[in-house]
Amino acid sequence: MDSLSFDLAATPLRDLNRFLHKEAVAQGVRQVTVLHPDGAHNIAVGLNAPVAVEIEGHAGYYAAGMLKLGEVTIHGNAGTGVAENMMSGKVHVKGFASVSAGASAHGGLLVVDGDTSLRCGISLKGGDIVVGGSVGSFSGFMAQAGRMVICGNAGDALGDSLYEAVIYVRGRIKSLGADARIEEMTESDYQAVGELLAAAGFSYDPHEFKRVASAKSLYHWNADANQEY
Amino acid sequence: MNDNEHILKHIAKEASAGYDRKIMDYIHNAATHGLYEIRGMGAKRALPNFDDLVLLGASLSRYPLEGYREKCATKTILGTRFASKPIELEIPITIAGMSFGALSANVKESLGRAATELGTSTTTGDGGMTAEERQSSKTLVYQCLPSRYGFNPDDVRRADAIEIVIGQGAKPGGGGMLLGQKISPRVAKMRTLPEGIDQRSACRHPDWTGPDDLVIKIQELREMTDWEKPIYIKVGATRTFHDVKLAVHAGADVIVVDGMQGGTAATQTCFIEHVGIPTLAALRQAVDALEDLNMKGKVQLIISGGVRTGADVAKALAMGADAVAIGQGVLYALGCNHDAYTLDGLVHSACNDYANLGTAAGFCHHCHTGRCPVGITTQDEQLAQRLMPDLGAKRLKNYLKTLNMELTTLARACGKQNVHHLEREDLAAMTIEAAAMARLPLAGTDWIPGF
Ligand code: SF4
């Protein structure tokens, strides 16, 4: 047996997650299809096995949260905190994603074909996020490491209090957050954007993107930075 | 000297109550630097505390147990509501979350060793779990903090319980600031930040914003760990009655309430001294909330913030806590503010080191500098040698053992075979403030202010 279906209309979510955590590898299951997710929360959280999970519909909060191994594809929209704190692997949302997509992710790749809401990539710690559409305000807030590629527009306060993470934006930026600035794209930036777009399945020209990174003026406590922190 | 000269001389020496030496220094500093003070440890101001309560030992109306003969149970079970593997502790005294980064790796190891030997738990902190502390701690509570520094699913799986930190008693509503001088290569790597920069910690979690979201966040952590591990929620004491109710609603197995006397590695002094409510008041509100929901005993309550002695523990349990967590007391047990440290078996004076920080043993609150004279709150390799894990574990074990002995002695004096049988009936208040906050009768009366 290398594939299996779980119908959440008939099977409790706990059975699915328990199977993914404890039995999938032992039973040699490589692909799990989740039917009738209907916005259920916490689908495939903590996945740590080389399993491809296909969610056939909309997922609720924290789908694929803390993913370590495996790939999760959501054939619909995703709720709050999709792929939050993921460590590696890949999560692909075919629709739109709600707030805090990819929050504090350490590694791996999150792809959202549509738009994401507020705080996409908040506290990012090393993962890559590629958004086919636009992102809401406060995206990349306090992002520490990793990369975000935004093919559409960005809302207010993009990259507020960024550390070492880099954000590439193709469309308009409504406003930059504290300490964020637009910098020259270098050859390595074009290459990075090209690779990330290819991995996400988008064909935009990297030369259309601009780079947003930290001005690093808030790296050390600064008496003159009143209200900037 | 004529009368007028006498009066002038008297006035010349009269301090202003509103603008005393302390507030003048504050204004002079603010005017000079344009910056607020950031410091470690807890509130310095006098607050109503457990010393303002007394235990009513048994006499005729109650029958005491024989102090040196009869046993008094201390076993404590936490996380019985949903978790399939609740925490079982030998004593109701746990070690509060303190981060590697704030503390040295030697100290983290000392905490784990001492806690394991005494059958209690220790807790990680902002910055993640170190291998040393996991290895040395039989029971380790893993904190999920707003910054999510070093947070990862492998450590969630390796933990015995998960504590979602919403706030700290020293700074409810505020984030932390670990100053660059404490960011060693290892600390920087664990937190995914460059070395040497001042690290700001967020004040709210990145992926949920309110109690309804928190319900789902907790379910995520439970699903992630197959409903095995207890989930604690830690709140800084402010609107504790409502916060505890919401934590119960969110699905907490255990609630940790950290009162205003709680410590911190580094935050603004204005927070430490002016935000939050004292532990006594918070504990009473927390117990009220649990009783109101008929969840007392079903959701366990840990109180922290200024628990220092066995008498404090006994009073906290009598007020309705299931256990206590200790942070600052643990640091003092390790030698914080001692005038000497032991290195290679020899005792050395630390007085010059304190003086170099502009302070003295007994007055230090300079944890934020990373130059701890006794090697506790530092990442400097040489300073960290001043407290090796063997010595740290021994001192801490002695301290916690002493607290437990005091606790059982006092419980027996109140006629209890089990420390968890201590009750509000066993308490009276010494001051009107404490009576009002703890809702206990003023000693020798049946008067509870406001009731
Ligand atoms: S002695 Fe060390 S731990 Fe204690 S207050 Fe000073 S710096 Fe902090």
PDB file of N, CA, C and O in Angstrom, chain B residues 14-60:
ATOM      1  N   GLU B  14      15.758  68.876  54.487  1.00  0.00           N
ATOM      2  CA  GLU B  14      14.489  68.160  54.379  1.00  0.00           C
ATOM      3  C   GLU B  14      14.296  67.650  52.945  1.00  0.00           C
ATOM      4  O   GLU B  14      14.248  68.431  51.998  1.00  0.00           O
ATOM      5  N   ALA B  15      14.208  66.328  52.832  1.00  0.00           N
ATOM      6  CA  ALA B  15      14.021  65.747  51.495  1.00  0.00           C
ATOM      7  C   ALA B  15      12.567  65.870  51.074  1.00  0.00           C
ATOM      8  O   ALA B  15      11.665  65.888  51.909  1.00  0.00           O
ATOM      9  N   SER B  16      12.346  65.948  49.783  1.00  0.00           N
ATOM     10  CA  SER B  16      10.982  65.982  49.274  1.00  0.00           C
ATOM     11  C   SER B  16      10.467  64.557  49.148  1.00  0.00           C
ATOM     12  O   SER B  16      11.162  63.687  48.626  1.00  0.00           O
ATOM     13  N   ALA B  17       9.259  64.331  49.629  1.00  0.00           N
ATOM     14  CA  ALA B  17       8.707  62.973  49.535  1.00  0.00           C
ATOM     15  C   ALA B  17       8.419  62.605  48.077  1.00  0.00           C
ATOM     16  O   ALA B  17       8.635  61.474  47.651  1.00  0.00           O
ATOM     17  N   GLY B  18       7.949  63.570  47.337  1.00  0.00           N
ATOM     18  CA  GLY B  18       7.606  63.280  45.935  1.00  0.00           C
ATOM     19  C   GLY B  18       8.828  63.199  45.038  1.00  0.00           C
ATOM     20  O   GLY B  18       8.837  62.482  44.057  1.00  0.00           O
ATOM     21  N   TYR B  19       9.847  63.979  45.387  1.00  0.00           N
ATOM     22  CA  TYR B  19      11.078  64.001  44.586  1.00  0.00           C
ATOM     23  C   TYR B  19      12.244  63.575  45.472  1.00  0.00           C
ATOM     24  O   TYR B  19      13.088  64.378  45.839  1.00  0.00           O
ATOM     25  N   ASP B  20      12.257  62.335  45.863  1.00  0.00           N
ATOM     26  CA  ASP B  20      13.325  61.845  46.724  1.00  0.00           C
ATOM     27  C   ASP B  20      14.571  61.562  45.885  1.00  0.00           C
ATOM     28  O   ASP B  20      14.589  61.779  44.678  1.00  0.00           O
ATOM     29  N   ARG B  21      15.608  61.018  46.541  1.00  0.00           N
ATOM     30  CA  ARG B  21      16.890  60.772  45.873  1.00  0.00           C
ATOM     31  C   ARG B  21      16.699  59.892  44.613  1.00  0.00           C
ATOM     32  O   ARG B  21      17.286  60.121  43.563  1.00  0.00           O
ATOM     33  N   LYS B  22      15.825  58.883  44.790  1.00  0.00           N
ATOM     34  CA  LYS B  22      15.635  57.913  43.716  1.00  0.00           C
ATOM     35  C   LYS B  22      15.012  58.567  42.475  1.00  0.00           C
ATOM     36  O   LYS B  22      15.473  58.366  41.354  1.00  0.00           O
ATOM     37  N   ILE B  23      13.979  59.355  42.710  1.00  0.00           N
ATOM     38  CA  ILE B  23      13.288  59.947  41.557  1.00  0.00           C
ATOM     39  C   ILE B  23      14.162  61.047  40.934  1.00  0.00           C
ATOM     40  O   ILE B  23      14.160  61.253  39.719  1.00  0.00           O
ATOM     41  N   MET B  24      14.961  61.705  41.790  1.00  0.00           N
ATOM     42  CA  MET B  24      15.879  62.728  41.236  1.00  0.00           C
ATOM     43  C   MET B  24      16.910  62.049  40.333  1.00  0.00           C
ATOM     44  O   MET B  24      17.200  62.529  39.236  1.00  0.00           O
ATOM     45  N   ASP B  25      17.444  60.906  40.789  1.00  0.00           N
ATOM     46  CA  ASP B  25      18.426  60.179  39.959  1.00  0.00           C
ATOM     47  C   ASP B  25      17.794  59.777  38.636  1.00  0.00           C
ATOM     48  O   ASP B  25      18.415  59.864  37.582  1.00  0.00           O
ATOM     49  N   TYR B  26      16.549  59.323  38.737  1.00  0.00           N
ATOM     50  CA  TYR B  26      15.843  58.910  37.519  1.00  0.00           C
ATOM     51  C   TYR B  26      15.745  60.081  36.539  1.00  0.00           C
ATOM     52  O   TYR B  26      16.051  59.947  35.349  1.00  0.00           O
ATOM     53  N   ILE B  27      15.342  61.238  37.053  1.00  0.00           N
ATOM     54  CA  ILE B  27      15.171  62.397  36.164  1.00  0.00           C
ATOM     55  C   ILE B  27      16.523  62.847  35.610  1.00  0.00           C
ATOM     56  O   ILE B  27      16.648  63.143  34.417  1.00  0.00           O
ATOM     57  N   HIS B  28      17.558  62.838  36.472  1.00  0.00           N
ATOM     58  CA  HIS B  28      18.889  63.235  35.985  1.00  0.00           C
ATOM     59  C   HIS B  28      19.345  62.291  34.875  1.00  0.00           C
ATOM     60  O   HIS B  28      19.872  62.725  33.854  1.00  0.00           O
ATOM     61  N   ASN B  29      19.117  60.988  35.069  1.00  0.00           N
ATOM     62  CA  ASN B  29      19.529  60.012  34.042  1.00  0.00           C
ATOM     63  C   ASN B  29      18.747  60.195  32.756  1.00  0.00           C
ATOM     64  O   ASN B  29      19.317  60.154  31.663  1.00  0.00           O
ATOM     65  N   ALA B  30      17.429  60.362  32.899  1.00  0.00           N
ATOM     66  CA  ALA B  30      16.595  60.536  31.712  1.00  0.00           C
ATOM     67  C   ALA B  30      17.040  61.781  30.953  1.00  0.00           C
ATOM     68  O   ALA B  30      17.143  61.774  29.716  1.00  0.00           O
ATOM     69  N   ALA B  31      17.336  62.844  31.709  1.00  0.00           N
ATOM     70  CA  ALA B  31      17.731  64.099  31.057  1.00  0.00           C
ATOM     71  C   ALA B  31      19.101  63.974  30.392  1.00  0.00           C
ATOM     72  O   ALA B  31      19.355  64.560  29.346  1.00  0.00           O
ATOM     73  N   THR B  32      19.968  63.174  30.991  1.00  0.00           N
ATOM     74  CA  THR B  32      21.314  63.031  30.423  1.00  0.00           C
ATOM     75  C   THR B  32      21.304  62.133  29.187  1.00  0.00           C
ATOM     76  O   THR B  32      21.926  62.446  28.182  1.00  0.00           O
ATOM     77  N   HIS B  33      20.605  60.990  29.278  1.00  0.00           N
ATOM     78  CA  HIS B  33      20.732  59.973  28.225  1.00  0.00           C
ATOM     79  C   HIS B  33      19.539  59.899  27.270  1.00  0.00           C
ATOM     80  O   HIS B  33      19.658  59.330  26.183  1.00  0.00           O
ATOM     81  N   GLY B  34      18.395  60.387  27.673  1.00  0.00           N
ATOM     82  CA  GLY B  34      17.216  60.253  26.816  1.00  0.00           C
ATOM     83  C   GLY B  34      16.793  58.813  26.623  1.00  0.00           C
ATOM     84  O   GLY B  34      16.244  58.451  25.589  1.00  0.00           O
ATOM     85  N   LEU B  35      17.077  57.981  27.593  1.00  0.00           N
ATOM     86  CA  LEU B  35      16.781  56.548  27.480  1.00  0.00           C
ATOM     87  C   LEU B  35      16.188  56.047  28.783  1.00  0.00           C
ATOM     88  O   LEU B  35      16.582  56.516  29.847  1.00  0.00           O
ATOM     89  N   TYR B  36      15.307  55.086  28.699  1.00  0.00           N
ATOM     90  CA  TYR B  36      14.860  54.485  29.958  1.00  0.00           C
ATOM     91  C   TYR B  36      15.839  53.389  30.376  1.00  0.00           C
ATOM     92  O   TYR B  36      16.627  52.904  29.582  1.00  0.00           O
ATOM     93  N   GLU B  37      15.735  53.030  31.650  1.00  0.00           N
ATOM     94  CA  GLU B  37      16.653  52.012  32.180  1.00  0.00           C
ATOM     95  C   GLU B  37      16.149  50.624  31.822  1.00  0.00           C
ATOM     96  O   GLU B  37      14.950  50.349  31.920  1.00  0.00           O
ATOM     97  N   ILE B  38      17.068  49.769  31.416  1.00  0.00           N
ATOM     98  CA  ILE B  38      16.749  48.348  31.220  1.00  0.00           C
ATOM     99  C   ILE B  38      17.558  47.589  32.250  1.00  0.00           C
ATOM    100  O   ILE B  38      18.756  47.848  32.413  1.00  0.00           O
ATOM    101  N   ARG B  39      16.917  46.699  32.960  1.00  0.00           N
ATOM    102  CA  ARG B  39      17.659  45.935  33.969  1.00  0.00           C
ATOM    103  C   ARG B  39      17.048  44.558  34.171  1.00  0.00           C
ATOM    104  O   ARG B  39      15.985  44.250  33.630  1.00  0.00           O
ATOM    105  N   GLY B  40      17.745  43.760  34.950  1.00  0.00           N
ATOM    106  CA  GLY B  40      17.269  42.417  35.244  1.00  0.00           C
ATOM    107  C   GLY B  40      16.604  42.341  36.602  1.00  0.00           C
ATOM    108  O   GLY B  40      16.406  43.342  37.281  1.00  0.00           O
ATOM    109  N   MET B  41      16.225  41.113  36.988  1.00  0.00           N
ATOM    110  CA  MET B  41      15.584  40.788  38.275  1.00  0.00           C
ATOM    111  C   MET B  41      14.161  41.370  38.372  1.00  0.00           C
ATOM    112  O   MET B  41      13.580  41.717  37.366  1.00  0.00           O
ATOM    113  N   GLY B  42      13.649  41.443  39.600  1.00  0.00           N
ATOM    114  CA  GLY B  42      12.244  41.824  39.763  1.00  0.00           C
ATOM    115  C   GLY B  42      12.080  43.173  40.441  1.00  0.00           C
ATOM    116  O   GLY B  42      13.043  43.921  40.602  1.00  0.00           O
ATOM    117  N   ALA B  43      10.844  43.440  40.862  1.00  0.00           N
ATOM    118  CA  ALA B  43      10.526  44.740  41.458  1.00  0.00           C
ATOM    119  C   ALA B  43      11.342  44.963  42.731  1.00  0.00           C
ATOM    120  O   ALA B  43      11.544  44.050  43.526  1.00  0.00           O
ATOM    121  N   LYS B  44      11.805  46.201  42.894  1.00  0.00           N
ATOM    122  CA  LYS B  44      12.538  46.539  44.119  1.00  0.00           C
ATOM    123  C   LYS B  44      11.606  47.162  45.158  1.00  0.00           C
ATOM    124  O   LYS B  44      11.941  47.224  46.327  1.00  0.00           O
ATOM    125  N   ARG B  45      10.493  47.694  44.714  1.00  0.00           N
ATOM    126  CA  ARG B  45       9.600  48.364  45.655  1.00  0.00           C
ATOM    127  C   ARG B  45       8.957  47.343  46.596  1.00  0.00           C
ATOM    128  O   ARG B  45       8.801  46.173  46.254  1.00  0.00           O
ATOM    129  N   ALA B  46       8.602  47.798  47.772  1.00  0.00           N
ATOM    130  CA  ALA B  46       7.956  46.902  48.742  1.00  0.00           C
ATOM    131  C   ALA B  46       6.525  46.642  48.297  1.00  0.00           C
ATOM    132  O   ALA B  46       5.783  47.582  48.000  1.00  0.00           O
ATOM    133  N   LEU B  47       6.155  45.379  48.201  1.00  0.00           N
ATOM    134  CA  LEU B  47       4.800  45.012  47.786  1.00  0.00           C
ATOM    135  C   LEU B  47       4.217  44.059  48.822  1.00  0.00           C
ATOM    136  O   LEU B  47       4.965  43.327  49.467  1.00  0.00           O
ATOM    137  N   PRO B  48       2.912  44.036  48.962  1.00  0.00           N
ATOM    138  CA  PRO B  48       2.328  43.026  49.849  1.00  0.00           C
ATOM    139  C   PRO B  48       2.784  41.644  49.388  1.00  0.00           C
ATOM    140  O   PRO B  48       2.775  41.373  48.183  1.00  0.00           O
ATOM    141  N   ASN B  49       3.227  40.804  50.305  1.00  0.00           N
ATOM    142  CA  ASN B  49       3.705  39.481  49.875  1.00  0.00           C
ATOM    143  C   ASN B  49       3.375  38.423  50.920  1.00  0.00           C
ATOM    144  O   ASN B  49       2.664  38.686  51.875  1.00  0.00           O
ATOM    145  N   PHE B  50       3.903  37.233  50.685  1.00  0.00           N
ATOM    146  CA  PHE B  50       3.533  36.121  51.572  1.00  0.00           C
ATOM    147  C   PHE B  50       3.936  36.373  53.026  1.00  0.00           C
ATOM    148  O   PHE B  50       3.368  35.770  53.930  1.00  0.00           O
ATOM    149  N   ASP B  51       4.924  37.243  53.249  1.00  0.00           N
ATOM    150  CA  ASP B  51       5.289  37.561  54.630  1.00  0.00           C
ATOM    151  C   ASP B  51       4.149  38.257  55.372  1.00  0.00           C
ATOM    152  O   ASP B  51       4.142  38.316  56.597  1.00  0.00           O
ATOM    153  N   ASP B  52       3.219  38.803  54.611  1.00  0.00           N
ATOM    154  CA  ASP B  52       2.084  39.487  55.241  1.00  0.00           C
ATOM    155  C   ASP B  52       0.965  38.518  55.639  1.00  0.00           C
ATOM    156  O   ASP B  52      -0.108  38.952  56.046  1.00  0.00           O
ATOM    157  N   LEU B  53       1.205  37.237  55.449  1.00  0.00           N
ATOM    158  CA  LEU B  53       0.244  36.221  55.909  1.00  0.00           C
ATOM    159  C   LEU B  53       0.904  35.383  56.995  1.00  0.00           C
ATOM    160  O   LEU B  53       2.131  35.269  57.034  1.00  0.00           O
ATOM    161  N   VAL B  54       0.084  34.789  57.839  1.00  0.00           N
ATOM    162  CA  VAL B  54       0.608  33.809  58.804  1.00  0.00           C
ATOM    163  C   VAL B  54      -0.221  32.530  58.714  1.00  0.00           C
ATOM    164  O   VAL B  54      -1.404  32.571  58.351  1.00  0.00           O
ATOM    165  N   LEU B  55       0.436  31.424  59.036  1.00  0.00           N
ATOM    166  CA  LEU B  55      -0.275  30.138  59.079  1.00  0.00           C
ATOM    167  C   LEU B  55      -0.811  29.933  60.498  1.00  0.00           C
ATOM    168  O   LEU B  55      -0.137  30.300  61.476  1.00  0.00           O
ATOM    169  N   LEU B  56      -1.981  29.375  60.588  1.00  0.00           N
ATOM    170  CA  LEU B  56      -2.573  29.119  61.916  1.00  0.00           C
ATOM    171  C   LEU B  56      -2.279  27.668  62.289  1.00  0.00           C
ATOM    172  O   LEU B  56      -3.003  26.761  61.880  1.00  0.00           O
ATOM    173  N   GLY B  57      -1.173  27.480  62.987  1.00  0.00           N
ATOM    174  CA  GLY B  57      -0.823  26.133  63.430  1.00  0.00           C
ATOM    175  C   GLY B  57      -1.893  25.573  64.350  1.00  0.00           C
ATOM    176  O   GLY B  57      -2.669  26.326  64.951  1.00  0.00           O
ATOM    177  N   ALA B  58      -1.917  24.243  64.458  1.00  0.00           N
ATOM    178  CA  ALA B  58      -2.957  23.603  65.266  1.00  0.00           C
ATOM    179  C   ALA B  58      -2.684  23.790  66.760  1.00  0.00           C
ATOM    180  O   ALA B  58      -1.531  23.825  67.184  1.00  0.00           O
ATOM    181  N   SER B  59      -3.767  23.920  67.533  1.00  0.00           N
ATOM    182  CA  SER B  59      -3.642  23.969  68.990  1.00  0.00           C
ATOM    183  C   SER B  59      -4.639  22.991  69.590  1.00  0.00           C
ATOM    184  O   SER B  59      -4.389  21.804  69.643  1.00  0.00           O
ATOM    185  N   LEU B  60      -5.835  23.507  69.928  1.00  0.00           N
ATOM    186  CA  LEU B  60      -6.840  22.631  70.526  1.00  0.00           C
ATOM    187  C   LEU B  60      -7.947  22.322  69.529  1.00  0.00           C
ATOM    188  O   LEU B  60      -8.399  21.187  69.420  1.00  0.00           O
TER     189      LEU B  60
END
